Tab-separated table of C-alpha atoms and ligand atoms in Angstrom:
chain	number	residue	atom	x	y	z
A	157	UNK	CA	2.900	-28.166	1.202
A	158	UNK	CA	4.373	-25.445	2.562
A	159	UNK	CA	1.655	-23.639	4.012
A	160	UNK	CA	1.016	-22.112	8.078
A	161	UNK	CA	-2.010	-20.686	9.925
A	162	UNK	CA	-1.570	-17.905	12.390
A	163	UNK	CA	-4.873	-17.063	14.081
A	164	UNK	CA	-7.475	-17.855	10.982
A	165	UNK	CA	-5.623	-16.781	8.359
A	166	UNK	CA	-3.718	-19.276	6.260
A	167	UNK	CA	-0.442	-18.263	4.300
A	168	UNK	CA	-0.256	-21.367	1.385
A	169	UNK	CA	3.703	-19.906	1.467
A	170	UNK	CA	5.337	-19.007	4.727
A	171	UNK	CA	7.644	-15.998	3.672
A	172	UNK	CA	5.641	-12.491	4.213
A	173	UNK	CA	7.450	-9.031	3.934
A	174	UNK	CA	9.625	-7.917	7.329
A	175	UNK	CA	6.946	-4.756	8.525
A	176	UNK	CA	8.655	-1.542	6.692
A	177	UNK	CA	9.713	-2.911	3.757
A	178	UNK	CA	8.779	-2.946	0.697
A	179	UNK	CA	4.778	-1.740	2.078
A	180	UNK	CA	4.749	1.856	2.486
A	181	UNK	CA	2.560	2.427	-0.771
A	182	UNK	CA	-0.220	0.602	-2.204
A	183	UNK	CA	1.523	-0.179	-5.032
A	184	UNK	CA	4.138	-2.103	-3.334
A	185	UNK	CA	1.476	-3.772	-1.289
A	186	UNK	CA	0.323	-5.075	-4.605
A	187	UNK	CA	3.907	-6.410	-5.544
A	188	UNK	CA	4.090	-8.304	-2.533
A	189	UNK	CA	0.453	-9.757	-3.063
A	190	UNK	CA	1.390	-10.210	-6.662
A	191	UNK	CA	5.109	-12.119	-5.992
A	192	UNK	CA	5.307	-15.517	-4.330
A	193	UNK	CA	4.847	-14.026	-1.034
A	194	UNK	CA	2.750	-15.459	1.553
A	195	UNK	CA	0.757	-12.334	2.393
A	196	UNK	CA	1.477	-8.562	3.224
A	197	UNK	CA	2.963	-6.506	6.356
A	198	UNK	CA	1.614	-3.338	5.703
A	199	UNK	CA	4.066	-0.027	6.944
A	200	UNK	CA	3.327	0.527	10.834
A	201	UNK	CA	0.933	3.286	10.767
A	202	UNK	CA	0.399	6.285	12.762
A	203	UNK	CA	-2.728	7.789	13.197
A	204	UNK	CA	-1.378	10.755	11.077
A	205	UNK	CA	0.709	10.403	8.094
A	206	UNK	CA	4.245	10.899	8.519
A	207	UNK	CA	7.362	11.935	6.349
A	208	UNK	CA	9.593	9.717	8.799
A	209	UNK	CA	13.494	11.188	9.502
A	210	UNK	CA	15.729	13.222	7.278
A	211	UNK	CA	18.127	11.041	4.664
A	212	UNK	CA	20.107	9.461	3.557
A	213	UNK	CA	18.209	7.302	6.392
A	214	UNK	CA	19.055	3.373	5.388
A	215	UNK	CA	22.232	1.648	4.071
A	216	UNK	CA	23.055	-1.388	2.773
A	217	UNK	CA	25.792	-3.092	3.790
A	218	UNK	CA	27.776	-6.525	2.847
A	219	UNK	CA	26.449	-8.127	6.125
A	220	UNK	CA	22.837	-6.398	6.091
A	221	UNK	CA	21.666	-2.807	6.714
A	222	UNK	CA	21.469	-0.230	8.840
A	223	UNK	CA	17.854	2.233	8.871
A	224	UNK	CA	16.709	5.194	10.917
A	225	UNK	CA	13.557	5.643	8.764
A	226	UNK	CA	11.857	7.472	11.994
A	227	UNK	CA	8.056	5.667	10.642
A	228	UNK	CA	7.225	7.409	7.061
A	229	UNK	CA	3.586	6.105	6.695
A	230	UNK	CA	0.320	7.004	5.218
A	231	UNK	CA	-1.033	7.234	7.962
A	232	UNK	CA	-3.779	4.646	9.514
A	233	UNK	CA	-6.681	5.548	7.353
A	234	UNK	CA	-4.938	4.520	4.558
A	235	UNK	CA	-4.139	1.007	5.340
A	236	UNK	CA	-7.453	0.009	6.480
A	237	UNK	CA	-8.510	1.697	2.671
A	238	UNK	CA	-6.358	-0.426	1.105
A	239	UNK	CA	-7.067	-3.528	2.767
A	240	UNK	CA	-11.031	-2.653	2.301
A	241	UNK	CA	-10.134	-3.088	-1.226
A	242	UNK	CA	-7.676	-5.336	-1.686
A	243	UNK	CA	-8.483	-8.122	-4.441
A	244	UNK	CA	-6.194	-10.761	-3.669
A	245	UNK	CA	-6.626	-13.722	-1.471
A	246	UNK	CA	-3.847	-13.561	0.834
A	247	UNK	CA	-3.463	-12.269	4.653
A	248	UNK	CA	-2.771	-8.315	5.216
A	249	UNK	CA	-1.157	-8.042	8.630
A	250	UNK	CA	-1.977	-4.325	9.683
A	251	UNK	CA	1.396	-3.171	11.679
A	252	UNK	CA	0.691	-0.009	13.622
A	253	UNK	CA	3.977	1.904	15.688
A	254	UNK	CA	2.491	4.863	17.933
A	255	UNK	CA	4.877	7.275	19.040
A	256	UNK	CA	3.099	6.320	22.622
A	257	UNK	CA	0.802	3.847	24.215
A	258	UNK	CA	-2.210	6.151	23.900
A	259	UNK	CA	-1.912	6.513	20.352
A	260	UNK	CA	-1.536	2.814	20.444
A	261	UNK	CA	-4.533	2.596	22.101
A	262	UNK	CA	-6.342	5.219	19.731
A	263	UNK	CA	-5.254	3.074	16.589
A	264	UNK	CA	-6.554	-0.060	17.589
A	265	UNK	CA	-9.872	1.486	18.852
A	266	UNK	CA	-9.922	2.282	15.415
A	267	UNK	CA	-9.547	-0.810	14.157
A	268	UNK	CA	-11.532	-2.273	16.699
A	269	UNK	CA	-14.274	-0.246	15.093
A	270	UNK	CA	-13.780	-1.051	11.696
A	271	UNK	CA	-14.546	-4.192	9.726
A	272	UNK	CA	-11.171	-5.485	9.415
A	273	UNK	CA	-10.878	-8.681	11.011
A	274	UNK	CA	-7.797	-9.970	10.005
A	275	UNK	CA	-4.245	-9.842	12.060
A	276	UNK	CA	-2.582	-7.082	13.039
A	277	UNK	CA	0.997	-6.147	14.841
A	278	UNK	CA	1.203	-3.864	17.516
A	279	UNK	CA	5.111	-2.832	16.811
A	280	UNK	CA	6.058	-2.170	20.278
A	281	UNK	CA	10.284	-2.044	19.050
A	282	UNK	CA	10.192	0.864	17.106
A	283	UNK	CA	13.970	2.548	17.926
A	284	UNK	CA	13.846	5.584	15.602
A	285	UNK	CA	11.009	7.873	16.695
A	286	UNK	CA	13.769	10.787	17.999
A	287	UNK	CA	13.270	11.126	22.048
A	288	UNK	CA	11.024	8.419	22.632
A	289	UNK	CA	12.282	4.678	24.029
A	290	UNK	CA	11.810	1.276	22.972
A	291	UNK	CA	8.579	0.141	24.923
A	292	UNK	CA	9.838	-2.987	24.450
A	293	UNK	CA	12.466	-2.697	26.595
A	294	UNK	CA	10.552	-1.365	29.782
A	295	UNK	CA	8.769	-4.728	31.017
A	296	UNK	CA	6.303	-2.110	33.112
A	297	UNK	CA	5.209	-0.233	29.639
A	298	UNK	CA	4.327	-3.835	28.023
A	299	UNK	CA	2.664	-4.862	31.023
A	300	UNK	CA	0.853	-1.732	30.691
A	301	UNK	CA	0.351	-1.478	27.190
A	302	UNK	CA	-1.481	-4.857	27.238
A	303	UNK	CA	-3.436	-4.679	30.270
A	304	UNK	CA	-4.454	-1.022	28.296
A	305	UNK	CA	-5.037	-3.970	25.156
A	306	UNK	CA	-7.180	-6.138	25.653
A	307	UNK	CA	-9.769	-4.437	27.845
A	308	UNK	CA	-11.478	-3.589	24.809
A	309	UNK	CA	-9.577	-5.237	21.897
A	310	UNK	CA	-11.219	-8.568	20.751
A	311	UNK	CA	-9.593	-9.236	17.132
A	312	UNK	CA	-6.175	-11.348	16.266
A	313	UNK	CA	-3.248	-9.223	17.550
A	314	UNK	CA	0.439	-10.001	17.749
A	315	UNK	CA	3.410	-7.887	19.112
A	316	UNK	CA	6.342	-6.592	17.449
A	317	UNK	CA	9.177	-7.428	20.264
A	318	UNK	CA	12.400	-6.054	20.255
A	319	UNK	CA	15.812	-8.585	20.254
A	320	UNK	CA	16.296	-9.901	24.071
A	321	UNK	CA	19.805	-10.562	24.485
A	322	UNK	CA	19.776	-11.956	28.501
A	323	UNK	CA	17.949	-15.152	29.667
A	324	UNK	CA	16.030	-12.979	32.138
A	325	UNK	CA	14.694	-10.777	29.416
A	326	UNK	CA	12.504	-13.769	27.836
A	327	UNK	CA	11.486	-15.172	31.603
A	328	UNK	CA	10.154	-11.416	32.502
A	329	UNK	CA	8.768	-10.867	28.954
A	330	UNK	CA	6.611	-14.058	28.120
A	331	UNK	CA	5.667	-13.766	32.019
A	332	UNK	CA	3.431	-11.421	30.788
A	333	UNK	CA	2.456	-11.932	27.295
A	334	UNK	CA	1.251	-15.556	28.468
A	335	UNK	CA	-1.364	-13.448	30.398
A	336	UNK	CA	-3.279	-12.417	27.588
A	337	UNK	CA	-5.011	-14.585	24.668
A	338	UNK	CA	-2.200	-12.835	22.074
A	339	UNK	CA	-2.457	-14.780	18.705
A	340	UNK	CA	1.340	-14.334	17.897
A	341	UNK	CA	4.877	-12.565	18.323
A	342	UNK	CA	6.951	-11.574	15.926
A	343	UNK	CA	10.664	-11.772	16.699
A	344	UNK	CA	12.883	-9.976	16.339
A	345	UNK	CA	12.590	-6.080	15.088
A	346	UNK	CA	16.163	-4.512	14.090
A	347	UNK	CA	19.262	-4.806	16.699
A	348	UNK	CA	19.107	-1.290	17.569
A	349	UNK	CA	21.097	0.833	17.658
A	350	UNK	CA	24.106	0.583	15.593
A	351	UNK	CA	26.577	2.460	14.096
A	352	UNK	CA	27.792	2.183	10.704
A	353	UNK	CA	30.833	3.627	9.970
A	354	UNK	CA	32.247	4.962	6.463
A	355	UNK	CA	36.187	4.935	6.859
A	356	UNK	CA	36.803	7.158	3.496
A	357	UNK	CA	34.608	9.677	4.238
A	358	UNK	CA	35.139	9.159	8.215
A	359	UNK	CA	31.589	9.653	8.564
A	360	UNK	CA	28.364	7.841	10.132
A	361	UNK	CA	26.078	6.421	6.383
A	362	UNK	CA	23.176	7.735	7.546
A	363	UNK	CA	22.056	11.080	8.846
A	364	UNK	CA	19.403	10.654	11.744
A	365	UNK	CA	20.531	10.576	15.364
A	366	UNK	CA	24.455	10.625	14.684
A	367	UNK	CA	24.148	7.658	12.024
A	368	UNK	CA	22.329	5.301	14.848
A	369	UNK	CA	20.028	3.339	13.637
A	370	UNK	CA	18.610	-0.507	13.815
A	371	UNK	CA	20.897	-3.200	11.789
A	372	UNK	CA	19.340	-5.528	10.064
A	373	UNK	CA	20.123	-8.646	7.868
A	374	UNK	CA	23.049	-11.740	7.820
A	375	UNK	CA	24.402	-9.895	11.292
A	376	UNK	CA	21.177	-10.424	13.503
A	377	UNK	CA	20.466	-14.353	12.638
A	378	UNK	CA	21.846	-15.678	15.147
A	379	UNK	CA	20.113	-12.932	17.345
A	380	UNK	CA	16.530	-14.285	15.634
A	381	UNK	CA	17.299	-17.769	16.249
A	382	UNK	CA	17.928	-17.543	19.842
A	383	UNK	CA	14.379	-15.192	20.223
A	384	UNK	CA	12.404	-17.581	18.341
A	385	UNK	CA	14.112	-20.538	20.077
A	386	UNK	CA	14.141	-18.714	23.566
A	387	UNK	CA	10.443	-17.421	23.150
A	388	UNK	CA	8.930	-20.545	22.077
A	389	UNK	CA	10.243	-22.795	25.019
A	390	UNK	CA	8.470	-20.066	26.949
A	391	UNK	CA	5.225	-18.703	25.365
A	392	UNK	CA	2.087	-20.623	25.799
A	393	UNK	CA	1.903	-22.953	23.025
A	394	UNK	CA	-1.663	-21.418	21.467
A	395	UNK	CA	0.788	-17.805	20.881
A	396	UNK	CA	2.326	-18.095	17.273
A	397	UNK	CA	5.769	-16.901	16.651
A	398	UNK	CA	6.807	-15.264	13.592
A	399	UNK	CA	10.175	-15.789	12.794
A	400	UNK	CA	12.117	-12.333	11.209
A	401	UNK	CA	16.056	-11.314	11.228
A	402	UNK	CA	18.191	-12.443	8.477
A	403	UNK	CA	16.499	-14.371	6.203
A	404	UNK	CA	18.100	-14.477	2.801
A	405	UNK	CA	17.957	-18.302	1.815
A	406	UNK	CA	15.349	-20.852	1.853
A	407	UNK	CA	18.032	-22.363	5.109
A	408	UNK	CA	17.576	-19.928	7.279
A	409	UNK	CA	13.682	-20.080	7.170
A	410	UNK	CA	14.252	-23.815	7.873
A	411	UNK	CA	16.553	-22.953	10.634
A	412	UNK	CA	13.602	-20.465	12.193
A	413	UNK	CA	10.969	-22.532	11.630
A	414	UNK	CA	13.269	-25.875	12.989
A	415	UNK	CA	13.590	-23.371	16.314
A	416	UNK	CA	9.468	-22.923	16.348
A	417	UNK	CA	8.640	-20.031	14.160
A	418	UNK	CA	5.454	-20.587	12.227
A	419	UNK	CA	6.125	-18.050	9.308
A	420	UNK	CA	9.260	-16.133	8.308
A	421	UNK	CA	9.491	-12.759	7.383
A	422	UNK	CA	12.005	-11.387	5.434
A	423	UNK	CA	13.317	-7.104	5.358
A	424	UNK	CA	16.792	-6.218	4.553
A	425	UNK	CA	17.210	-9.389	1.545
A	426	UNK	CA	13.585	-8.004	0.482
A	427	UNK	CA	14.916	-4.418	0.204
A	428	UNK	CA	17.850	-5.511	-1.967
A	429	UNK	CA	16.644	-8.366	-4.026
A	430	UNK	CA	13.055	-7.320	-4.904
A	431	UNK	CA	9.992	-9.130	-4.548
A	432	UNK	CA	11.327	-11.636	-6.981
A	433	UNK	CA	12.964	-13.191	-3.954
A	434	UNK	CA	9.972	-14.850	-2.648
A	435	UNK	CA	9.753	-17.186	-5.753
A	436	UNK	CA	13.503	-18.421	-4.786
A	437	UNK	CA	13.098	-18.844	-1.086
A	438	UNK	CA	9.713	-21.194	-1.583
A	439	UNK	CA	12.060	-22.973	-3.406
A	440	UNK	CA	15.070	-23.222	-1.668
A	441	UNK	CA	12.795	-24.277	1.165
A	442	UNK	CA	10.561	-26.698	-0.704
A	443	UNK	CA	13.599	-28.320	-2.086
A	444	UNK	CA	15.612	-28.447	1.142
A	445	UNK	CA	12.907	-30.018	2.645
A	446	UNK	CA	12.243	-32.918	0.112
A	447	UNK	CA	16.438	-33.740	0.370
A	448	UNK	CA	15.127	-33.964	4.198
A	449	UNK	CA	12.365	-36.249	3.181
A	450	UNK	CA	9.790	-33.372	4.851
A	451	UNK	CA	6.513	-33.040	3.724
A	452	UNK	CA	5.112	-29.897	5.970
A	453	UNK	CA	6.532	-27.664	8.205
A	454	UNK	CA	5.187	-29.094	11.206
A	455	UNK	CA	7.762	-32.118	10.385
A	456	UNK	CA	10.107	-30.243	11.675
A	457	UNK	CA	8.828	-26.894	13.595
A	458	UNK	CA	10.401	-26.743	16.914
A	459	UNK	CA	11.995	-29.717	16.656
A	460	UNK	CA	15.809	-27.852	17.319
A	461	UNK	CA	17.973	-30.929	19.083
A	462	UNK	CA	20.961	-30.148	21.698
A	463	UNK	CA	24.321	-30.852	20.544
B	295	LIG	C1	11.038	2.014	12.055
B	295	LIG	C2	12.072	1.128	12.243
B	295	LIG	C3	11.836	-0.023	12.934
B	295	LIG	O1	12.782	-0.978	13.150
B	295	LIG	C4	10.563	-0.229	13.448
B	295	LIG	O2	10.296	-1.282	14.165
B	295	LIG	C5	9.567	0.646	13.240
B	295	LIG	C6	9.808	1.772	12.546
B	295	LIG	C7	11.210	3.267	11.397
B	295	LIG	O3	12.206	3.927	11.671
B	295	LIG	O4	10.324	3.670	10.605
C-alpha cells in the first residue's frame, strides 16, 4: 500500500495537486478527485474573489515554470460550497492566501465557523500579491500570525512555508512552529522570485512585476529536498510534512518521502501533463518500491543515510 494519514484524513495514494494548480474551478477539483490523485488542494482563497495579475502570467519552461498569477480565486465562499458538496471520498485541503494576517485571521474564523472539519493550509509564501512581502520570510509575522492562530482556531491546520535557503532559517522557523499543535507543513512554495528571460524577443515571458515571478519544477528539487530533510530533523515529530517542488517521476516522491515527507504534491508536472499524471506516478512509485522490496512508505520515510 501506498497510502499516508495527515491529521485524520487518509490519502490511499500519496500524490495530491501542488495548491494553485489545476483547482481554481470546481470542475478541475472534480478532475483531480476523479484521476489517481490522492485528494484535492483547493486554489488559496481570499475572502473576495479575485481576477489575480495581468498575463501572460505563467511559463513553462524546459527545467519547470515560472508564475506571477497574483491569487485568481473564487473567493472563500466558494470553496467551502464545493467541499459541502463534494461526492467523492477523498481529502479536500482548503488553502487560503490573505493579502494580510487579518484577512488570514477573518478566513479561518470563517472556517472555524463552518462545518468543515477537514485540513486546511494557511499559505503564508504567497510572492505575487504586488506590494505586499512574503510573511514567510519575517520570523516576527509567523510568530505573530500563529500566536493570532490558534487562540481561537481548533481544526487541522498546516502552513504553506516558503523555501529556506540558510541553516539558521529552519532553527528560527521550527523554533516557533513547534510551539503550536500544527498538524503539518508543506514545503516548499515556488523559489521566488525569478526571472525568465526570452533572448529572441529580449524580453521578460511574463508580464507582472517586470517578468518576476516564483519558479517552479525540475530547478527547485534539490531546494525541496533539503526543506523537507532540514524541517523534519527539526519539527516535532507529531507535525506532518508535505513534501512539494519538483515532482515529475514516481523517484522523486521516493526521494521526498526517503527525506520525511508524508505526502507529495505535485504543480508545475501537473500543469503540463494533466491529471493523467497521477495514474503514472502511483506507479512509478509502487513499482520502484517493490524493486526495493518496500511494502509502505513508512519502510523508508525519513530514513535519508549520510554519505
Ligand atoms: C500565487 C503563487 C504562489 O506561489 C502562492 O503561494 C500563492 C499564490 C499566486 O500568484 O496566485
Amino acid at each position: 500500500s501506498i497510502s499516508a494519514r495527515i491529521g485524520n484524513e487518509t490519502f490511499e495514494h500519496p500524490f495530491v495537486n501542488a495548491a494553485g494548480v489545476f483547482d481554481e474551478t470546481k470542475q478541475e477539483m472534480n478532475q483531480i478527485l476523479n484521476s489517481e490523485a490522492g485528494g484535492v488542494t483547493t486554489k488559496s482563497a481570499t475572502l473576495k474573489p479575485r481576477t489575480g495579475n495581468s498575463k501572460p502570467r505563467y511559463a513553462n519552461t524546459e527545467l519547470g515554470s515560472i508564475n506571477s498569477m497574483g491569487l485568481p480565486n473564487q473567493g472563500l465562499t466558494y470553496y467551502l460550497d464545493y467541499i459541502e458538496h463534494n461526492q467523492i471520498d477523498k481529502p479536500i485541503d482548503l488553502s487560503i492566501s490573505g493579502t494580510s494576517i487579518g484577512d488570514d485571521i477573518a478566513a479561518l474564523k470563517a472556517i472555524q465557523k463552518s462545518n468543515f472539519n477537514g485540513l486546511c493550509e494557511l499559505n503564508l509564501s504567497c510572492p505575487n500579491v504586488v506590494g505586499k512581502p512574503q510573511i514567510g520570510y519575517d520570523f516576527a509575522a509567523i510568530a505573530a500570525a500563529m500566536k493570532a492562530v490558534f487562540s481561537f482556531y481548533t481544526k487541522p491546520l498546516g502552513v504553506k512555508l516558503p523555501p529556506y535557503f540558510d541553516l539558521q532559517q529552519y532553527d528560527a522557523v521550527s523554533k516557533i512552529l513547534n510551539q503550536y499543535p500544527l498538524t503539518y507543513i508543506n514545503t516548499i512554495n515556488s523559489v521566488g522570485n525569478g526571472l525568465v528571460v526570452d533572448a529572441d524577443t529580449e524580453s521578460a515571458v511574463i508580464k507582472p512585476k517586470g517578468g518576476f515571478g516564483g519558479i517552479g519544477g525540475t530547478y527547485v528539487k534539490p531546494i525541496a529536498l533539503a526543506n523537507v530533510r532540514a524541517f523534519r530533523q527539526r519539527l516535532n515529530p507529531d507535525i506532518k510534512i508535505i513534501g512539494t517542488g519538483g515532482v515529475s517521476t514516481g523517484k522523486d516522491a521516493f526521494e521526498l518521502i526517503l527525506c520525511g515527507a508524508d505526502i507529495v504534491e505535485v504543480g508545475t508536472a501537473l500543469q503540463k501533463e494533466g491529471p493523467e499524471i497521477f495514474a503514472r506516478l502511483d506507479s512509478e512509485l509502487t513499482n520502484l518500491m517493490i524493486h526495493k522490496g518496500y511494502h509502505q512508505l513508512s519502510d523508508f520515510r525519513g530514513k535519508l543515510r549520510d554519505n
